XYZ file of C-alpha atoms in Angstrom:
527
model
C 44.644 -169.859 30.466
C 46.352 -169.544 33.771
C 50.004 -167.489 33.295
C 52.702 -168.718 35.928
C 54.084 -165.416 37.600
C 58.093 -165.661 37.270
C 60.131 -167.308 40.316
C 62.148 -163.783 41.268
C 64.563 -165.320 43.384
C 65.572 -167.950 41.075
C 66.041 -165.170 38.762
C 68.248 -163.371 41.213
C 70.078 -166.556 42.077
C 70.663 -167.227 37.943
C 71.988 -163.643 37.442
C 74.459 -163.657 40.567
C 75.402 -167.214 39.808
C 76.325 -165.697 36.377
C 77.999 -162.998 37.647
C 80.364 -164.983 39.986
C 81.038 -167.066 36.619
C 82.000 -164.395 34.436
C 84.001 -162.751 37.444
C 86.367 -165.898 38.113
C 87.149 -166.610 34.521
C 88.281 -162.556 34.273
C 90.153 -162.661 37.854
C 93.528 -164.235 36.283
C 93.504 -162.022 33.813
C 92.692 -159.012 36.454
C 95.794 -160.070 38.471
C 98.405 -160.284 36.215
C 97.341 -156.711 34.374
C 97.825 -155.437 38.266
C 100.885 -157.312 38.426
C 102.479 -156.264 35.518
C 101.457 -152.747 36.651
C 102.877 -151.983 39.638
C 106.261 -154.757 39.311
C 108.197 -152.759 41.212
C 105.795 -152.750 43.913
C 105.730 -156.452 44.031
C 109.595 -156.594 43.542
C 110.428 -154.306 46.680
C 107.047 -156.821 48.327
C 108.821 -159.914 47.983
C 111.918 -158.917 49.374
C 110.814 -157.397 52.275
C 108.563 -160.513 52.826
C 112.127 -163.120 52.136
C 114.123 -160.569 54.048
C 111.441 -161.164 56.936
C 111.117 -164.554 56.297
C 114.684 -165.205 57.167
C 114.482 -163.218 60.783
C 111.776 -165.820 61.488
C 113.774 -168.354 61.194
C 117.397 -167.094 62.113
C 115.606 -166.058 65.284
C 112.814 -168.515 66.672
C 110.750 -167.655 67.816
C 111.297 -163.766 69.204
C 113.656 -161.073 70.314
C 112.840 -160.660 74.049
C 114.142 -157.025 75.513
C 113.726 -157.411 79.014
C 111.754 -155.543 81.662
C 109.392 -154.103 78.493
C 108.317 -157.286 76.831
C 108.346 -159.153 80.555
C 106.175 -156.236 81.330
C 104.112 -156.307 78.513
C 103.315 -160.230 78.848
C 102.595 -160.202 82.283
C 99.743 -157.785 82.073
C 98.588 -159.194 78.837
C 98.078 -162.321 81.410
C 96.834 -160.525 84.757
C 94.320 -158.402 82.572
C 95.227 -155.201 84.525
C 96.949 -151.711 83.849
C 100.248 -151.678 84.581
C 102.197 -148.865 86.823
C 104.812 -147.818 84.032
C 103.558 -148.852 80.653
C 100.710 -148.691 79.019
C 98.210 -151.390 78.364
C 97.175 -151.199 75.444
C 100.185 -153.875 73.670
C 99.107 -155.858 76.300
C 95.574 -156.049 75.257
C 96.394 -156.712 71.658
C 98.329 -159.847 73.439
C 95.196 -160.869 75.063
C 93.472 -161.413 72.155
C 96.652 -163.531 70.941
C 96.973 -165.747 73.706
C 94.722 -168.722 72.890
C 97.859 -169.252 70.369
C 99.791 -170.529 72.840
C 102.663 -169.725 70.150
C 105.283 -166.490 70.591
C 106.267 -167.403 67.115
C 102.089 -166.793 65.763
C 102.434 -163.447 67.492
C 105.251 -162.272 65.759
C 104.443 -163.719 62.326
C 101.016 -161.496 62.638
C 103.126 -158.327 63.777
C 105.211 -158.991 60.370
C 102.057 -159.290 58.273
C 100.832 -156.029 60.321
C 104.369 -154.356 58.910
C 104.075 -155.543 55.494
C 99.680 -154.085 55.282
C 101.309 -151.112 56.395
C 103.450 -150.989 53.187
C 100.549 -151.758 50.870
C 97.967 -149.535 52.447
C 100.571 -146.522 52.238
C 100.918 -147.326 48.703
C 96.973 -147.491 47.632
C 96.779 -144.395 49.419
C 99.306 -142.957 47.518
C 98.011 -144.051 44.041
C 94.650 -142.921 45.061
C 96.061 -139.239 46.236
C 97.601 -138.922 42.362
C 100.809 -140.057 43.695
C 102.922 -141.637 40.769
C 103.830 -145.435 41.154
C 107.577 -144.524 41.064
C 107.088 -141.953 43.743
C 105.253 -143.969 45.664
C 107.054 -147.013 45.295
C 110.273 -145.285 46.585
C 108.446 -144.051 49.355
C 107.237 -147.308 50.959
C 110.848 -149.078 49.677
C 112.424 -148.088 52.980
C 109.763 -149.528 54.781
C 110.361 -152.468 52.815
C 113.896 -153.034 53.535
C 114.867 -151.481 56.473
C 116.198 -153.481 59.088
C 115.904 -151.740 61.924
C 111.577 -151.938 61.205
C 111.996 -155.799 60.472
C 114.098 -156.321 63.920
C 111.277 -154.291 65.821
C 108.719 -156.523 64.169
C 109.956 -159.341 65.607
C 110.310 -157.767 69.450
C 107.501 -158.356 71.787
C 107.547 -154.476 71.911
C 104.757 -152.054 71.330
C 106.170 -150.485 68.321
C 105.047 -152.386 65.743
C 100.855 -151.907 66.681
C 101.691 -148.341 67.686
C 102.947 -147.417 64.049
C 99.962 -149.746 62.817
C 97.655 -147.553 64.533
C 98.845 -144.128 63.705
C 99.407 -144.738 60.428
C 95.774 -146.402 60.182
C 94.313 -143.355 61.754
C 96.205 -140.763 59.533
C 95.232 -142.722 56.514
C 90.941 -142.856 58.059
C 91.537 -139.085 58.158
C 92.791 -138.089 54.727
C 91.753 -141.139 52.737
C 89.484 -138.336 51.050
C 89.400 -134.519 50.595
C 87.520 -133.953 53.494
C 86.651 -136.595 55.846
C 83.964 -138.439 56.287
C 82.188 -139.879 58.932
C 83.547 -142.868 58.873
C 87.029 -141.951 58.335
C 86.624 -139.623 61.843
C 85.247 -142.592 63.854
C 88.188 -145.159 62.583
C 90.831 -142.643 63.123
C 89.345 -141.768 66.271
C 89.370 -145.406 67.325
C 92.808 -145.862 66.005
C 94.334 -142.584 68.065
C 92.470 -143.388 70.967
C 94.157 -147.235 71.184
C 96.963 -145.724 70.080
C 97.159 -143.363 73.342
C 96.911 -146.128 75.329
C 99.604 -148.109 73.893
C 102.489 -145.503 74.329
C 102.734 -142.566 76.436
C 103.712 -140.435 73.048
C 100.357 -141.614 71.557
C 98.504 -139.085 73.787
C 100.454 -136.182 72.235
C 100.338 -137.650 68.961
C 96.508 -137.205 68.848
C 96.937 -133.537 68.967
C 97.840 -133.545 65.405
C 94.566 -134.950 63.924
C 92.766 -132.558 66.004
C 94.178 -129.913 64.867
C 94.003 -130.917 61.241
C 89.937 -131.187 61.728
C 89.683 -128.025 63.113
C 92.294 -125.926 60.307
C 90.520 -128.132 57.693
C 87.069 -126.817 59.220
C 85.636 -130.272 59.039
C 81.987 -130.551 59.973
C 81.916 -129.406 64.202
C 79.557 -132.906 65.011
C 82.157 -134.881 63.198
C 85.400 -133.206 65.164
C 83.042 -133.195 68.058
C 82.686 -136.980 67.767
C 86.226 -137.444 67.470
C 87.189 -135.372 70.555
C 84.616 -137.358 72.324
C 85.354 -140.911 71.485
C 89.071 -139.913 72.617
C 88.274 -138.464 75.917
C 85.919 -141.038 76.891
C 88.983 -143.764 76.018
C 91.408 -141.912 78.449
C 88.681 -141.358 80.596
C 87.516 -144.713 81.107
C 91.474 -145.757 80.902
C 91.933 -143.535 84.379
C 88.648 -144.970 86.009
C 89.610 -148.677 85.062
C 93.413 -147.883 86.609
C 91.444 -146.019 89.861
C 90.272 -149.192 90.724
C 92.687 -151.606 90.324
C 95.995 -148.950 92.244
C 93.768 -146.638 94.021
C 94.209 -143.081 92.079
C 93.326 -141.541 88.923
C 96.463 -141.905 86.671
C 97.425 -143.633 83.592
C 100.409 -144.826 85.297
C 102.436 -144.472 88.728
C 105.637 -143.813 86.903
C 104.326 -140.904 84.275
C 106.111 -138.228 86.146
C 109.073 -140.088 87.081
C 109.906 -140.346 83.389
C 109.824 -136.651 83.133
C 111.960 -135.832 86.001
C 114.351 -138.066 85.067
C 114.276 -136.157 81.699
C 115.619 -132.903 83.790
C 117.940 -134.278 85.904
C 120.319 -133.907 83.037
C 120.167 -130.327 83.362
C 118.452 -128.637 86.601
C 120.265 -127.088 89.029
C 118.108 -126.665 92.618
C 119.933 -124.343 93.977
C 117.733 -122.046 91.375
C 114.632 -123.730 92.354
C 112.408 -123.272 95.182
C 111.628 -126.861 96.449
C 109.915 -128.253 99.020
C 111.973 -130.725 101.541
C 110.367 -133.458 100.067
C 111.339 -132.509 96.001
C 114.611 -131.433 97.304
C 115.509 -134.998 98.231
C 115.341 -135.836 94.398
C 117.990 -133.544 93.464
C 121.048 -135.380 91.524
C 123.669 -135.474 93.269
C 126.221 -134.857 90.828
C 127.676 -131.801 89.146
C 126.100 -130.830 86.193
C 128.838 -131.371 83.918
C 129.073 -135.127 85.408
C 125.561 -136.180 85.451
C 124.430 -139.553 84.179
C 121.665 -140.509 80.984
C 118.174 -140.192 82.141
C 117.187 -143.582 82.394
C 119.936 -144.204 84.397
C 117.927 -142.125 87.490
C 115.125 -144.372 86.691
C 116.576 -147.965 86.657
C 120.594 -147.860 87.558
C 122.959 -146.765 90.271
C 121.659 -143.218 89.892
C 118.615 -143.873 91.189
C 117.689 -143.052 95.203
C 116.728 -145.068 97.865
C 113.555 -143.649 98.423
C 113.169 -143.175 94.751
C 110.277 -146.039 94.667
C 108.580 -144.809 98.168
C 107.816 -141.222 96.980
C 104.704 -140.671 95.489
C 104.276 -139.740 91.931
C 103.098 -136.235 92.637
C 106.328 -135.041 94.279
C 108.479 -136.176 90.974
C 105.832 -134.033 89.143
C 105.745 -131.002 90.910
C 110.009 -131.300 90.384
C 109.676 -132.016 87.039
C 107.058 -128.427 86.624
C 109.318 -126.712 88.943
C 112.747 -127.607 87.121
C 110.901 -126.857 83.279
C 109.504 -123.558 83.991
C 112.136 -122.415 86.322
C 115.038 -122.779 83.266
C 112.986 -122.906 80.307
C 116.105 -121.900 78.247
C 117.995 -124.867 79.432
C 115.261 -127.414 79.182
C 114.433 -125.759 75.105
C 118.686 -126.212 74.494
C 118.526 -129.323 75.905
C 115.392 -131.062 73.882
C 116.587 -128.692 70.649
C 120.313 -130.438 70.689
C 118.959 -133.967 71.372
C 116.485 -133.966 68.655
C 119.205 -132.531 66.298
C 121.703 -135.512 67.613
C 118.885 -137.916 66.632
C 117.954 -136.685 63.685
C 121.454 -135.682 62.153
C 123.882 -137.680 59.751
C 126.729 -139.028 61.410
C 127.347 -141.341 64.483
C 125.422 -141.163 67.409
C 126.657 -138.740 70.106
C 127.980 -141.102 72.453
C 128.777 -144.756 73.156
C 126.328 -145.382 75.449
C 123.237 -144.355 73.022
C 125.451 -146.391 70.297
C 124.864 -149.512 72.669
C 121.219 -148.870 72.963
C 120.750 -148.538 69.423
C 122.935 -151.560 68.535
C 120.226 -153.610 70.757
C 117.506 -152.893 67.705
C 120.292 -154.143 65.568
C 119.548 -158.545 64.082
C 122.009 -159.848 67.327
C 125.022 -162.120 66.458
C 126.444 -164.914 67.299
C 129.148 -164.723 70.482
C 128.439 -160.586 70.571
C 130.152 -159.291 73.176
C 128.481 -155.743 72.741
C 124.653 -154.650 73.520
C 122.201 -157.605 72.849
C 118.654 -158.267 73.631
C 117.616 -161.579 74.789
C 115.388 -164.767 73.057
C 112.177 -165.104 74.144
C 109.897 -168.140 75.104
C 108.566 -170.597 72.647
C 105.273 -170.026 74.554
C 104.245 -167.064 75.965
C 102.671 -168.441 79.538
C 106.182 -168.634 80.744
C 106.990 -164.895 80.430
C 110.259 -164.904 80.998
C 113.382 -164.755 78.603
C 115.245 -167.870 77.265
C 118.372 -166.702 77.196
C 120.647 -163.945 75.510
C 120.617 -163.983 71.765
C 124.554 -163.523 71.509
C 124.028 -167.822 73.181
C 121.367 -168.485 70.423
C 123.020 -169.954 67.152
C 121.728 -170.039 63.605
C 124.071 -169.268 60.239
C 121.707 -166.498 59.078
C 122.561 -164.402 62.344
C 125.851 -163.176 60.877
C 124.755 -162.067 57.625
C 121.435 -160.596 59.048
C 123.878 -158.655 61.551
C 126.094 -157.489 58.600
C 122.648 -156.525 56.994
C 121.660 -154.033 59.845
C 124.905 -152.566 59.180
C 124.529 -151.535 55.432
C 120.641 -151.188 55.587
C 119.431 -149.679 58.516
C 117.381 -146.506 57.752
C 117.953 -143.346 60.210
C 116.173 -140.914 61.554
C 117.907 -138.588 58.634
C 115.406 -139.491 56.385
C 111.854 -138.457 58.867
C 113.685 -135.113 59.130
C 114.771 -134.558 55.557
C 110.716 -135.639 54.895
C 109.463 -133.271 57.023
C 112.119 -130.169 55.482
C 110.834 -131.245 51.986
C 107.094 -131.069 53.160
C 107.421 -127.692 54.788
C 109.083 -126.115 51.580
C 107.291 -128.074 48.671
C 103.687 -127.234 50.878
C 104.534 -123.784 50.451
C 105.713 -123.311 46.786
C 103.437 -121.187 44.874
C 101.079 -120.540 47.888
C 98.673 -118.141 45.161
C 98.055 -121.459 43.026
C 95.751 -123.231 45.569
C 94.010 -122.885 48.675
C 95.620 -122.725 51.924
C 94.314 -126.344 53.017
C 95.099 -128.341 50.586
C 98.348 -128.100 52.352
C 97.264 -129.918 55.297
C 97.284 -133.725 54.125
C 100.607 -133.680 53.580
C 101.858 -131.219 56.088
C 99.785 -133.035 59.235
C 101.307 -136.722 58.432
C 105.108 -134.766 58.692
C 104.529 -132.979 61.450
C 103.287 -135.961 63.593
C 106.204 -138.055 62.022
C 108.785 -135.219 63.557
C 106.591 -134.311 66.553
C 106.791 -137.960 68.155
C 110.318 -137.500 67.979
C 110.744 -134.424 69.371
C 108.326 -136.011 72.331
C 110.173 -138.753 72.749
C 113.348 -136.584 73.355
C 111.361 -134.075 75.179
C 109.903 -136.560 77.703
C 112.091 -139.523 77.748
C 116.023 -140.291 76.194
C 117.563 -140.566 72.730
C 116.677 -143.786 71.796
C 116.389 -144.845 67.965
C 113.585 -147.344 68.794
C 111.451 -144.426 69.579
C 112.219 -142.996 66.110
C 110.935 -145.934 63.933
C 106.881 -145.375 64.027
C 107.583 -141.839 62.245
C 109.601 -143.479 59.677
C 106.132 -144.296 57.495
C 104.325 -141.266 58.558
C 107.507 -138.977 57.152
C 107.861 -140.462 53.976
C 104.043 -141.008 53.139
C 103.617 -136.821 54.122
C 106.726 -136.269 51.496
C 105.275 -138.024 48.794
C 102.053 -135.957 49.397
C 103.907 -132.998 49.182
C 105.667 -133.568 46.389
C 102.170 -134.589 44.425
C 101.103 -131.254 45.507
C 104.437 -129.175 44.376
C 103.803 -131.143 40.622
C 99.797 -129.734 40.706
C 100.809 -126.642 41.449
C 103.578 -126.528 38.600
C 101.185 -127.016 36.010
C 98.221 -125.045 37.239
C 98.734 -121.123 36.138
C 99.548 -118.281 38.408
C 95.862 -116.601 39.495
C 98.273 -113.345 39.034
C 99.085 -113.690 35.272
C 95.768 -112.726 32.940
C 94.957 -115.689 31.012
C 93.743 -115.220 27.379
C 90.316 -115.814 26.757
C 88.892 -118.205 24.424
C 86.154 -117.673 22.419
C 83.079 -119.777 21.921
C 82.994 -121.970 19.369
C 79.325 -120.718 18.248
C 76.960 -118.234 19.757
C 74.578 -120.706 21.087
C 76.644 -122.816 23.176
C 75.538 -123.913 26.262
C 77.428 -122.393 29.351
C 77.855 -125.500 30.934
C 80.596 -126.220 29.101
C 82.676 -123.229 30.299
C 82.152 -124.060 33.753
C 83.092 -127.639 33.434
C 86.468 -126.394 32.759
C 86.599 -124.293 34.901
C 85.829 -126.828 37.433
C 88.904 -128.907 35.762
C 91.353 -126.248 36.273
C 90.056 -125.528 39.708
C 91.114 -129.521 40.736
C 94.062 -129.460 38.924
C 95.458 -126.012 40.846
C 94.252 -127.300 44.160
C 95.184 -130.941 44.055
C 91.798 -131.854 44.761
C 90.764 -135.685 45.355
C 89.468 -136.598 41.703
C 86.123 -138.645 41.642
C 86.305 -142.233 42.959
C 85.114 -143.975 39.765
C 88.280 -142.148 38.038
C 91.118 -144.760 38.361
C 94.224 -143.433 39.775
C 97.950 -143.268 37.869
């Protein structure tokens, strides 16, 4: 008698069949126990998502600030590297063009804002973070307005902080990274290089994290590559299309601008060329740097001169008083960072430009931009546009816009809470949190270094700071409970004589992860 062999695949088919079966009927119940878990997660979720829901329609379809977003859109069109700005925003609006929408744009850079949120808080919960530390942590992402109103510019900042934060999360998703994690975050810091000038300091940080962390050489190796060849191949592609290797014509104007505030020539020893660029105010009288770049205080042959000359001035001016360049970039980072008003009307003004606009504003405004993005031009001020939920959201920047405060109070509370009872854990394991604060504070103190006071360029630390002080403080409450290595613990004797040793060492290997904060095994669920 002839036995049938069984039909495998229909076997396979029957189980998965099965399996998708029993998973649907348990996915309800799934969602509401992860509801009901983290509430004030979803709480904090939905307001951020009405809050942002009610800039998209107050103003339709974007905020427009012009020369940047003109800039931006233009390039995004031509397909080219541009002479002052990066390209890489304008390659994320490629892709985004078949929309034909401004409005689909800026509804995916809100959804970008709001992953951003979420991913910092699974990260969190999966670092042994507790769900009301970590909830207040990403709560000022949440609700600040100052992140919403940036979300809905046609400004870089918005995929810049995407990226960083992306990258930062590839690198310490676990204890050490893996391979994986190195290539994503390399991908990440290497787009995010070419989206804003500070991105190519920014990637400092992660390499210096693999290296202190001693991460496998091939895998820091790979990440040092991947970035160099980006740059590199950013510099060729620019070669050909303005004639030199660069990754911009203005790079070192933006510098020199930067000491015109302070330099005095008759210290320096310039060239006839560089000496033309001297300000020609007193020092006591000079004007904002930006205002040598764009306004009145710029020169006549200011556009003429190549970019090398403003470099070698810039070199010249930095290393020839090094005290006054240090005082200058230590006072303006302290004015950005500090309580208090800002130092002066005119940064007030800029800042009150990242503020929602109102109707009939007489003050700093940006402008509305297109309903579709082809005609790359502004359509109109926003003080002209008119909605009713312009006032309140004005009144709500007021009350609810997060400073810069807070990314320096994170990165104080880092440094001390990384190094509070140094003896309990190894030396590393104060890296995670230490590496996301100090590239939160370091891209300010670029942006002052290199450019102006500008609280725009403070808002992509804002989720690196307080992601690095919840880390930090997860690590201070690990190495509360683990004992001092100094103080003799008691020993405890073996329950019988013939006890396996195993047993001993498998607590020993639990005390070890609890001292060090160690990344507890991926099929343990986190808190």
């Amino acid at each position: 008698m002839t036995t049938l062999a069984p039909n495998r695949p229909t076997e396979r088919w029957e189980r998965l069949r099965h399996w998708g079966t029993d998973r649907t009927r348990r996915l309800p119940g799934e969602i509401g126990h992860l509801l009901r878990r983290h509430w004030a997660l979803v709480l904090l979720l939905l307001a951020g998502v009405v809050l942002r829901l009610l800039v998209v329609i107050a103003y339709n379809p974007a905020l427009w600030y012009q020369g940047d977003s003109q800039s931006y859109l233009g390039l995004a069109y031509l397909k080219e590297p541009g002479t002052i700005r990066p390209y890489g925003y304008s390659f994320f609006l490629s892709l985004l063009l078949d929309l034909h929408s401004v409005r689909r744009i800026i509804l995916i850079q809100h959804l970008m804002g709001l992953a951003v949120v979420i991913a910092g808080y699974v990260f969190l919960q999966r670092r042994g973070v507790s769900r009301l530390v970590a909830t207040l942590a990403v709560a000022p992402l949440l609700l600040d307005a100052r992140t919403a109103a940036l979300e809905h510019f046609l400004l870089a900042e918005t995929l810049f902080t995407s990226l960083v934060v992306l990258g930062m999360l590839a690198l310490t998703w676990r204890q050490v990274p893996g391979w994986l994690g190195v290539l994503v975050a390399a991908g990440a810091f290497s787009w995010a290089a070419t989206t804003r000038s500070i991105g190519m300091v920014a990637a400092v940080v992660p390499v210096l994290y693999l290296l202190l962390r001693r991460v496998d050489w091939r895998k820091t190796g790979a990440f040092v590559a991947i970035l160099v060849i980006t740059l590199g191949g950013y510099v060729v592609w620019y070669h050909g299309h303005h004639g030199q290797y660069s990754f911009g014509t203005y790079g070192s104007r933006f510098l020199w601008a930067r000491t015109m505030t302070f330099v005095d020539c008759d210290k320096l020893d310039l060239t006839d060329e560089e000496r033309l660029t001297c300000p020609d105010q007193p020092i006591d009288k000079r004007l904002p740097p930006d205002m040598y770049l764009w306004g009145p205080g710029s020169k006549a042959e200011f556009k003429t001169m190549p970019d090398e000359v403003f470099g070698s001035f810039a070199k010249k001016a930095i290393l020839g008083q090094p005290l006054d360049y240090l005082q200058l970039v230590a006072k303006e980072t302290w004015q950005t960072v500090r309580p208090g008003p800002y130092p002066d009307d005119r940064v007030a003004c800029i800042a009150s430009v990242w503020d929602f606009p109102k109707m009939d504003d007489t003050g700093c405004a940006p402008h509305m931009a297109p309903q579709n993005p082809a005609k790359r031009r502004f359509a109109g001020l926003a003080r002209d546009h008119e909605h009713a939920l312009m006032n309140p959201l004005n009144r709500y920047s007021a009350v609810a816009t997060v400073p810069a405060t807070l990314v320096g109070l994170c990165f104080l509370l880092a440094v001390v809470l990384a190094f509070y009872r140094p003896r309990a854990s190894s030396w590393r394991d104060y890296l995670n949190p230490l590496a996301w604060v100090t590239l939160a504070f370091g891209m300010i103190i670029g942006s002052v270094a290199t450019s102006m006071i500008d609280p725009r360029y403070t808002v992509p630390s804002l989720p690196l700071g307080v992601i690095g002080a919840a880390l930090a403080w997860q690590r201070f409450r690990a190495a509360r409970q683990a004992p001092d290595p100094a103080t003799p613990q008691p020993s405890v004797p073996s329950q019988s004589s013939g006890a396996p040793e195993t047993s001993t060492a498998a607590a020993s290997a639990e005390t070890t992860v609890s001292a060090t904060g160690s990344e507890p095994p991926t099929d343990v669920p986190a808190r």
